[in-house]
Amino acid sequence: MKPLRKALSSIRRWRSVAQAVRTVTKKLDKKPDLVFFAWIDLFLGNYLPHNLVNRLFPYPWSGLYLQPYHLRMQKKFANFRRGLLSDRGVLKSRNCRSVVVMDRAIAQKLQIELKDKSVIVSPDITDLSPPSPDFDLAKQVKAKSKNRKIVGLLGSQGKRKGFLTMLEVSQKMKEQDFFFVFAGQPGYESFSPSELKRIGEVIDSSPENCFFHIQSIPDGSQFNALIDVCDIIFVVYERYPFISNILTKAAFFKKPVIASETFVIGETTQTYHLGITVPEGDVEKCIEALHDMTLSSKFDRQKYNRGCEKYNYSSSPEQFSRSIQKILNAI
């Protein structure tokens, strides 16, 4: 029943957007050359044939496909690849002009699947405003670190972000020269009762080498102030096969990362030498990586700086503009 409910929800969304487009078309007395969906995933669904979508939404369109799970985790999604069971049938609509992805490694696979549709790679752009010098939270982190190396897990504090892994790393490194920052909106629903108990016990013990701010942080200059105050960014995500704009921010502000070695985050980190990759959930490897990052013999800073420059160029506004032009060329 879940796939059917998803299909019905998608149909409602197509109808809603179609109504909005008709309203605008009537006011402007002009049909759109292209409608772009910033998150086309919400409009996909099993048992949703593209012929139906053609009737529901008779306008040329394109969309950003944020989470193409089947192309990164093929075994899990092997039964949902073909025919009416596929939730990507919508992308074969005759009105679909192009599909945009942010994972270069899977673009060719999707292109083969969609045949005549244009598959366009876009960089993962994010807010890179200058860090706010007056953000009190960043000042607190800096003061409490007492000149120790600051390791930051920033953004959503859920299980997939490797929260439990860094928590255990911090507990094993209490006497070492590192300070661990957990800052961002809570993700309590992702943890089991026993995991929540463990998290509560650690937080209640007020470890001197940790800083907890489990609240949402505004993106932009304030969030970037936290990025900037860190020495190392923790992105050892668990079973997360997609890109993260934390990686973009880390490279822009020249903050090396410890990253999971799999999927696009690991591939990007390794390709551009943005830090050290480790197996997800491996506490001992994380500790080893932290030590290696403080040693010039283990971490090549010149190679890292060159890698950041290349990655920053690949995710620059200029590259994003080129992607937009490709979308327009495919109309």
Short mmCIF file of C-alpha atoms in Angstrom, two decimals:
data_model
loop_
_atom_site.label_atom_id
_atom_site.label_comp_id
_atom_site.label_asym_id
_atom_site.label_seq_id
_atom_site.Cartn_x
_atom_site.Cartn_y
_atom_site.Cartn_z
CA MET A 1 0.00 0.00 0.00
CA LYS A 2 2.89 2.39 0.62
CA PRO A 3 3.89 2.62 -3.10
CA LEU A 4 0.24 3.24 -4.00
CA ARG A 5 -0.05 6.03 -1.41
CA LYS A 6 3.14 7.57 -2.78
CA ALA A 7 1.71 7.47 -6.30
CA LEU A 8 -1.51 9.14 -5.15
CA SER A 9 0.48 11.84 -3.33
CA SER A 10 2.52 12.43 -6.47
CA ILE A 11 -0.64 12.74 -8.57
CA ARG A 12 -1.98 15.36 -6.18
CA ARG A 13 1.27 17.30 -6.48
CA TRP A 14 1.19 17.18 -10.29
CA ARG A 15 -2.38 18.44 -10.27
CA SER A 16 -1.58 21.21 -7.79
CA VAL A 17 1.38 22.50 -9.78
CA ALA A 18 -0.57 22.23 -13.05
CA GLN A 19 -3.30 24.41 -11.52
CA ALA A 20 -0.71 26.96 -10.39
CA VAL A 21 0.82 27.06 -13.88
CA ARG A 22 -2.62 27.52 -15.46
CA THR A 23 -3.30 30.43 -13.10
CA VAL A 24 -0.01 32.14 -13.99
CA THR A 25 -0.49 31.40 -17.70
CA LYS A 26 -3.90 33.05 -17.63
CA LYS A 27 -2.57 36.15 -15.87
CA LEU A 28 0.42 36.55 -18.16
CA ASP A 29 -1.38 35.31 -21.29
CA LYS A 30 1.72 33.25 -22.04
CA LYS A 31 2.59 29.58 -21.65
CA PRO A 32 5.85 28.61 -19.92
CA ASP A 33 8.81 27.56 -22.02
CA LEU A 34 9.89 25.30 -19.16
CA VAL A 35 8.78 24.45 -15.62
CA PHE A 36 11.65 23.45 -13.34
CA PHE A 37 11.10 21.27 -10.26
CA ALA A 38 13.72 21.89 -7.58
CA TRP A 39 13.00 18.44 -6.06
CA ILE A 40 11.51 16.14 -8.68
CA ASP A 41 11.75 13.17 -6.29
CA LEU A 42 8.50 14.34 -4.68
CA PHE A 43 6.69 13.89 -8.00
CA LEU A 44 7.84 10.33 -8.66
CA GLY A 45 5.99 7.20 -7.63
CA ASN A 46 5.50 3.51 -8.34
CA TYR A 47 2.43 2.68 -10.42
CA LEU A 48 2.54 6.18 -11.92
CA PRO A 49 2.80 5.83 -15.74
CA HIS A 50 4.33 8.66 -17.72
CA ASN A 51 1.29 8.78 -20.02
CA LEU A 52 -0.84 9.83 -17.06
CA VAL A 53 1.66 12.53 -16.14
CA ASN A 54 1.52 13.79 -19.74
CA ARG A 55 -2.18 14.43 -19.27
CA LEU A 56 -1.88 15.83 -15.75
CA PHE A 57 0.91 18.23 -16.65
CA PRO A 58 0.94 19.22 -20.35
CA TYR A 59 3.92 21.58 -20.09
CA PRO A 60 7.62 21.11 -20.83
CA TRP A 61 9.52 20.47 -17.62
CA SER A 62 12.83 19.55 -16.04
CA GLY A 63 13.78 18.68 -12.49
CA LEU A 64 16.55 18.13 -9.98
CA TYR A 65 16.72 14.45 -9.01
CA LEU A 66 18.24 14.70 -5.54
CA GLN A 67 18.18 11.11 -4.31
CA PRO A 68 18.39 8.46 -7.04
CA TYR A 69 18.82 5.63 -4.53
CA HIS A 70 18.60 2.87 -7.13
CA LEU A 71 21.79 4.04 -8.85
CA ARG A 72 23.87 4.00 -5.66
CA MET A 73 22.29 1.12 -3.74
CA GLN A 74 21.32 -1.21 -6.56
CA LYS A 75 20.93 -4.46 -4.58
CA LYS A 76 18.38 -2.95 -2.23
CA PHE A 77 16.34 -1.50 -5.09
CA ALA A 78 16.82 -4.30 -7.63
CA ASN A 79 13.11 -5.16 -7.67
CA PHE A 80 12.08 -1.63 -8.62
CA ARG A 81 13.94 -1.10 -11.86
CA ARG A 82 11.55 -1.78 -14.68
CA GLY A 83 8.02 -1.28 -15.88
CA LEU A 84 5.14 0.01 -13.83
CA LEU A 85 6.93 -0.87 -10.57
CA SER A 86 9.64 1.66 -11.32
CA ASP A 87 9.23 5.02 -9.63
CA ARG A 88 11.24 6.65 -12.44
CA GLY A 89 8.68 6.04 -15.19
CA VAL A 90 7.61 9.67 -14.76
CA LEU A 91 11.01 10.76 -16.09
CA LYS A 92 10.15 9.17 -19.43
CA SER A 93 7.28 11.61 -19.96
CA ARG A 94 7.41 13.20 -23.41
CA ASN A 95 7.24 16.59 -21.68
CA CYS A 96 10.37 15.91 -19.63
CA ARG A 97 13.19 17.77 -21.35
CA SER A 98 16.04 16.98 -18.96
CA VAL A 99 16.92 15.56 -15.55
CA VAL A 100 19.52 17.22 -13.32
CA VAL A 101 21.70 15.32 -10.82
CA MET A 102 24.52 16.37 -8.50
CA ASP A 103 26.35 13.05 -8.56
CA ARG A 104 28.60 12.88 -11.62
CA ALA A 105 29.36 9.19 -11.13
CA ILE A 106 25.75 8.11 -11.67
CA ALA A 107 24.89 10.52 -14.50
CA GLN A 108 25.93 8.09 -17.24
CA LYS A 109 23.92 5.24 -15.69
CA LEU A 110 20.82 7.44 -15.59
CA GLN A 111 21.46 8.59 -19.14
CA ILE A 112 21.44 4.98 -20.34
CA GLU A 113 18.22 4.35 -18.42
CA LEU A 114 16.44 7.42 -19.81
CA LYS A 115 17.86 7.11 -23.34
CA ASP A 116 16.87 10.28 -25.23
CA LYS A 117 16.49 12.55 -22.19
CA SER A 118 19.30 14.96 -21.34
CA VAL A 119 20.95 14.14 -18.01
CA ILE A 120 22.78 17.21 -16.72
CA VAL A 121 25.26 17.37 -13.84
CA SER A 122 24.99 20.38 -11.57
CA PRO A 123 27.35 21.35 -8.75
CA ASP A 124 26.03 21.30 -5.20
CA ILE A 125 26.00 25.03 -4.51
CA THR A 126 25.41 26.40 -1.03
CA ASP A 127 25.53 29.64 0.92
CA LEU A 128 29.18 30.69 1.25
CA SER A 129 28.62 34.04 2.96
CA PRO A 130 31.58 35.37 4.95
CA PRO A 131 31.51 34.04 8.53
CA SER A 132 29.86 36.35 11.03
CA PRO A 133 32.53 37.65 13.44
CA ASP A 134 29.87 38.33 16.06
CA PHE A 135 28.18 34.92 16.20
CA ASP A 136 28.19 34.12 19.92
CA LEU A 137 28.03 30.35 19.46
CA ALA A 138 31.26 30.33 17.44
CA LYS A 139 32.90 32.50 20.09
CA GLN A 140 31.84 30.05 22.81
CA VAL A 141 33.29 27.10 20.88
CA LYS A 142 36.59 28.89 20.37
CA ALA A 143 36.85 29.90 24.02
CA LYS A 144 35.96 26.48 25.43
CA SER A 145 38.28 24.63 23.06
CA LYS A 146 41.29 26.10 24.90
CA ASN A 147 43.41 25.93 21.74
CA ARG A 148 42.69 22.25 21.12
CA LYS A 149 41.95 21.03 17.59
CA ILE A 150 38.23 21.58 17.01
CA VAL A 151 36.34 18.75 15.27
CA GLY A 152 32.86 19.71 14.12
CA LEU A 153 29.78 17.66 13.31
CA LEU A 154 27.49 20.41 12.02
CA GLY A 155 23.94 20.45 10.72
CA SER A 156 21.37 17.76 11.44
CA GLN A 157 22.39 15.70 14.46
CA GLY A 158 20.87 12.44 13.27
CA LYS A 159 22.17 8.90 13.16
CA ARG A 160 23.01 8.99 9.46
CA LYS A 161 25.40 11.90 10.13
CA GLY A 162 27.65 9.61 12.17
CA PHE A 163 26.59 11.21 15.47
CA LEU A 164 27.08 8.03 17.52
CA THR A 165 30.48 7.40 15.95
CA MET A 166 31.84 10.84 16.81
CA LEU A 167 30.27 10.61 20.27
CA GLU A 168 32.25 7.43 20.97
CA VAL A 169 35.39 8.96 19.44
CA SER A 170 35.07 11.92 21.80
CA GLN A 171 34.73 9.63 24.83
CA LYS A 172 37.85 7.67 23.90
CA MET A 173 39.87 10.87 23.36
CA LYS A 174 39.07 12.70 26.61
CA GLU A 175 42.72 13.15 27.51
CA GLN A 176 43.86 14.13 24.03
CA ASP A 177 44.27 17.50 22.34
CA PHE A 178 40.92 17.56 20.51
CA PHE A 179 37.61 19.33 21.15
CA PHE A 180 34.38 17.93 19.68
CA VAL A 181 31.47 20.13 18.59
CA PHE A 182 27.97 18.76 17.98
CA ALA A 183 25.84 21.60 16.64
CA GLY A 184 22.60 21.60 14.67
CA GLN A 185 18.96 20.59 14.67
CA PRO A 186 18.07 17.40 16.58
CA GLY A 187 17.43 14.12 14.83
CA TYR A 188 16.23 12.10 17.82
CA GLU A 189 13.72 10.12 15.77
CA SER A 190 16.57 8.34 13.98
CA PHE A 191 17.91 6.71 17.16
CA SER A 192 16.71 3.65 19.07
CA PRO A 193 15.71 3.98 22.76
CA SER A 194 19.02 2.45 23.87
CA GLU A 195 20.97 4.85 21.64
CA LEU A 196 19.04 7.82 23.00
CA LYS A 197 19.85 6.63 26.52
CA ARG A 198 23.55 6.50 25.69
CA ILE A 199 23.43 9.98 24.14
CA GLY A 200 21.65 11.35 27.22
CA GLU A 201 24.19 9.81 29.56
CA VAL A 202 27.12 11.40 27.73
CA ILE A 203 25.49 14.83 27.46
CA ASP A 204 24.45 14.77 31.13
CA SER A 205 28.02 13.96 32.15
CA SER A 206 29.14 17.29 30.60
CA PRO A 207 32.41 15.99 29.13
CA GLU A 208 35.01 18.76 29.16
CA ASN A 209 36.16 17.93 25.61
CA CYS A 210 32.69 18.28 24.04
CA PHE A 211 30.34 21.09 23.12
CA PHE A 212 26.66 20.28 22.49
CA HIS A 213 24.24 22.70 20.85
CA ILE A 214 21.40 20.49 19.63
CA GLN A 215 19.39 23.28 18.06
CA SER A 216 18.88 24.58 14.56
CA ILE A 217 21.49 27.04 13.29
CA PRO A 218 20.62 29.57 10.55
CA ASP A 219 22.47 28.92 7.30
CA GLY A 220 24.67 31.64 5.90
CA SER A 221 27.12 33.76 7.85
CA GLN A 222 26.28 32.23 11.25
CA PHE A 223 26.55 28.61 10.14
CA ASN A 224 29.71 29.48 8.24
CA ALA A 225 31.16 31.02 11.39
CA LEU A 226 30.93 27.58 13.00
CA ILE A 227 32.56 25.98 9.96
CA ASP A 228 35.32 28.58 10.11
CA VAL A 229 36.09 28.06 13.80
CA CYS A 230 36.59 24.31 13.29
CA ASP A 231 39.91 22.73 12.35
CA ILE A 232 38.40 19.50 11.02
CA ILE A 233 34.88 18.74 9.75
CA PHE A 234 33.34 15.33 10.49
CA VAL A 235 31.37 13.83 7.59
CA VAL A 236 31.56 10.11 8.35
CA TYR A 237 27.94 9.60 7.28
CA GLU A 238 26.27 6.19 7.50
CA ARG A 239 24.55 4.63 4.50
CA TYR A 240 24.12 8.03 2.91
CA PRO A 241 24.86 7.71 -0.82
CA PHE A 242 24.50 11.38 -1.80
CA ILE A 243 26.54 14.58 -1.75
CA SER A 244 26.45 16.96 1.22
CA ASN A 245 26.85 20.72 0.98
CA ILE A 246 28.88 20.51 4.20
CA LEU A 247 31.64 19.17 1.96
CA THR A 248 31.30 22.24 -0.28
CA LYS A 249 31.50 24.58 2.71
CA ALA A 250 34.48 22.70 4.18
CA ALA A 251 36.46 22.97 0.94
CA PHE A 252 35.62 26.64 0.47
CA PHE A 253 36.74 27.57 3.97
CA LYS A 254 39.77 25.26 3.76
CA LYS A 255 38.73 22.86 6.51
CA PRO A 256 39.92 19.26 5.94
CA VAL A 257 37.38 16.51 6.51
CA ILE A 258 37.19 13.04 7.94
CA ALA A 259 34.71 11.36 5.64
CA SER A 260 33.07 8.01 5.06
CA GLU A 261 35.00 6.13 2.40
CA THR A 262 31.94 5.01 0.39
CA PHE A 263 29.53 6.65 -2.06
CA VAL A 264 29.87 10.14 -3.46
CA ILE A 265 31.19 11.80 -0.27
CA GLY A 266 34.05 9.32 -0.10
CA GLU A 267 34.73 9.47 -3.83
CA THR A 268 34.80 13.28 -3.81
CA THR A 269 37.05 13.42 -0.75
CA GLN A 270 39.50 10.98 -2.31
CA THR A 271 39.43 12.53 -5.81
CA TYR A 272 40.11 16.06 -4.58
CA HIS A 273 42.23 15.12 -1.53
CA LEU A 274 39.85 16.98 0.79
CA GLY A 275 40.79 14.92 3.84
CA ILE A 276 40.99 11.33 5.06
CA THR A 277 38.33 8.67 4.46
CA VAL A 278 37.46 5.91 6.91
CA PRO A 279 34.93 3.07 7.06
CA GLU A 280 31.61 4.37 8.38
CA GLY A 281 31.05 3.63 12.05
CA ASP A 282 34.71 2.72 12.68
CA VAL A 283 35.66 4.57 15.87
CA GLU A 284 39.30 3.42 15.92
CA LYS A 285 39.89 4.48 12.30
CA CYS A 286 38.42 7.89 13.06
CA ILE A 287 40.82 8.31 15.97
CA GLU A 288 43.71 7.25 13.75
CA ALA A 289 42.63 9.73 11.07
CA LEU A 290 42.47 12.59 13.58
CA HIS A 291 46.02 11.87 14.63
CA ASP A 292 47.19 11.59 11.01
CA MET A 293 45.72 14.99 10.18
CA THR A 294 48.05 16.65 12.68
CA LEU A 295 51.15 15.08 11.10
CA SER A 296 52.71 16.55 7.96
CA SER A 297 54.08 13.13 7.07
CA LYS A 298 50.54 11.72 6.97
CA PHE A 299 48.56 14.66 5.62
CA ASP A 300 49.92 16.53 2.58
CA ARG A 301 48.74 20.12 3.05
CA GLN A 302 49.93 21.25 -0.38
CA LYS A 303 48.00 18.48 -2.12
CA TYR A 304 45.00 19.36 0.04
CA ASN A 305 45.16 23.05 -0.94
CA ARG A 306 45.36 22.19 -4.64
CA GLY A 307 42.43 19.81 -4.26
CA CYS A 308 40.32 22.47 -2.56
CA GLU A 309 41.00 24.88 -5.42
CA LYS A 310 39.89 22.30 -7.99
CA TYR A 311 36.80 21.34 -6.03
CA ASN A 312 35.84 24.96 -5.42
CA TYR A 313 36.06 25.59 -9.16
CA SER A 314 33.93 22.53 -9.93
CA SER A 315 31.21 23.77 -7.53
CA SER A 316 31.48 27.47 -8.42
CA PRO A 317 28.64 29.78 -9.55
CA GLU A 318 30.22 29.74 -13.02
CA GLN A 319 29.82 25.96 -13.26
CA PHE A 320 26.28 26.26 -11.95
CA SER A 321 25.53 28.83 -14.69
CA ARG A 322 26.80 26.38 -17.29
CA SER A 323 24.42 23.76 -15.92
CA ILE A 324 21.52 26.20 -16.17
CA GLN A 325 22.45 26.92 -19.78
CA LYS A 326 22.41 23.20 -20.56
CA ILE A 327 18.92 22.95 -19.05
CA LEU A 328 17.75 25.78 -21.30
CA ASN A 329 19.45 24.27 -24.34
CA ALA A 330 17.51 21.04 -23.79
CA ILE A 331 14.08 22.70 -24.07
#
